[in-house]
Amino acid sequence: MNPDDPLLKILACPLDKGPLHLLTLSDEEAPDSGAEPSAGEALYNPRLRRRYPIVDGIPQLLPSSGEQVTEDEHEELLKRMVP
């Protein structure tokens, strides 16, 4: 998924219905899932501090798919959010 994807404008967090931000994770942070192009991508809700994975280019937006991040992780993600 790229930052200009029109889908990003309509996707919303399943919990608070607010906007999500695209994250591109670095190689050392990306899950070890092979050579998938979206293996290092996620959508992030900074209000609830929840990260939703993008698997094979498909955002996983079920509430149970979201992962709570720690305070330190949250600060780091805020610095790297794709505008």
Short mmCIF file of C-alpha atoms in Angstrom, two decimals:
data_model
loop_
_atom_site.label_atom_id
_atom_site.label_comp_id
_atom_site.label_asym_id
_atom_site.label_seq_id
_atom_site.Cartn_x
_atom_site.Cartn_y
_atom_site.Cartn_z
CA MET A 1 0.00 0.00 0.00
CA ASN A 2 1.40 3.41 -0.83
CA PRO A 3 0.77 6.70 0.99
CA ASP A 4 -1.24 8.09 -1.95
CA ASP A 5 -3.66 5.15 -2.04
CA PRO A 6 -7.24 6.53 -2.04
CA LEU A 7 -8.23 3.59 0.18
CA LEU A 8 -6.33 5.23 3.07
CA LYS A 9 -8.78 8.14 3.02
CA ILE A 10 -11.79 5.90 3.70
CA LEU A 11 -10.32 3.27 6.03
CA ALA A 12 -11.17 3.79 9.70
CA CYS A 13 -10.31 2.19 13.01
CA PRO A 14 -12.93 -0.45 13.85
CA LEU A 15 -13.01 0.70 17.48
CA ASP A 16 -13.25 4.51 17.41
CA LYS A 17 -14.06 4.99 13.68
CA GLY A 18 -11.26 7.57 13.39
CA PRO A 19 -8.60 7.84 10.66
CA LEU A 20 -5.64 5.48 10.47
CA HIS A 21 -2.06 6.32 9.49
CA LEU A 22 0.17 4.22 7.25
CA LEU A 23 3.36 2.91 8.84
CA THR A 24 6.20 1.38 6.89
CA LEU A 25 8.24 -0.68 9.34
CA SER A 26 11.99 -1.07 8.93
CA ASP A 27 13.44 -4.46 8.02
CA GLU A 28 14.43 -5.32 11.58
CA GLU A 29 10.91 -4.53 12.86
CA ALA A 30 8.97 -6.23 10.08
CA PRO A 31 7.56 -9.66 10.86
CA ASP A 32 9.61 -12.50 9.39
CA SER A 33 6.99 -13.56 6.88
CA GLY A 34 9.00 -14.08 3.73
CA ALA A 35 9.16 -11.82 0.72
CA GLU A 36 5.68 -10.30 0.89
CA PRO A 37 5.79 -6.67 -0.27
CA SER A 38 3.47 -5.57 2.55
CA ALA A 39 5.26 -7.53 5.29
CA GLY A 40 6.56 -4.32 6.84
CA GLU A 41 3.38 -2.26 6.69
CA ALA A 42 0.69 -1.51 9.21
CA LEU A 43 -2.07 0.99 9.89
CA TYR A 44 -1.83 2.87 13.17
CA ASN A 45 -4.38 4.60 15.38
CA PRO A 46 -2.39 6.98 17.62
CA ARG A 47 -5.48 7.88 19.68
CA LEU A 48 -5.95 4.31 20.95
CA ARG A 49 -2.31 3.27 20.38
CA ARG A 50 -3.36 0.30 18.26
CA ARG A 51 -1.55 -1.09 15.22
CA TYR A 52 -3.35 -3.13 12.54
CA PRO A 53 -1.25 -5.31 10.21
CA ILE A 54 -1.41 -5.26 6.41
CA VAL A 55 -1.11 -8.85 5.16
CA ASP A 56 -0.57 -9.46 1.43
CA GLY A 57 -1.70 -5.89 0.77
CA ILE A 58 -4.96 -6.32 2.72
CA PRO A 59 -5.47 -4.31 5.91
CA GLN A 60 -6.60 -6.54 8.79
CA LEU A 61 -9.13 -4.28 10.49
CA LEU A 62 -10.97 -6.60 12.84
CA PRO A 63 -10.79 -5.36 16.44
CA SER A 64 -9.10 -8.63 17.41
CA SER A 65 -6.39 -8.06 14.76
CA GLY A 66 -5.22 -4.85 16.36
CA GLU A 67 -2.21 -4.86 18.64
CA GLN A 68 -1.76 -2.48 21.58
CA VAL A 69 1.62 -0.75 21.55
CA THR A 70 3.71 0.35 24.52
CA GLU A 71 4.35 3.99 25.43
CA ASP A 72 7.91 3.83 24.04
CA GLU A 73 6.72 2.21 20.82
CA HIS A 74 3.97 4.83 20.49
CA GLU A 75 6.51 7.68 20.68
CA GLU A 76 8.69 6.01 18.04
CA LEU A 77 5.72 5.36 15.73
CA LEU A 78 4.59 8.97 15.95
CA LYS A 79 8.00 10.05 14.63
CA ARG A 80 7.78 7.66 11.65
CA MET A 81 4.17 8.05 10.54
CA VAL A 82 3.86 8.59 6.80
CA PRO A 83 2.13 11.99 6.31
#
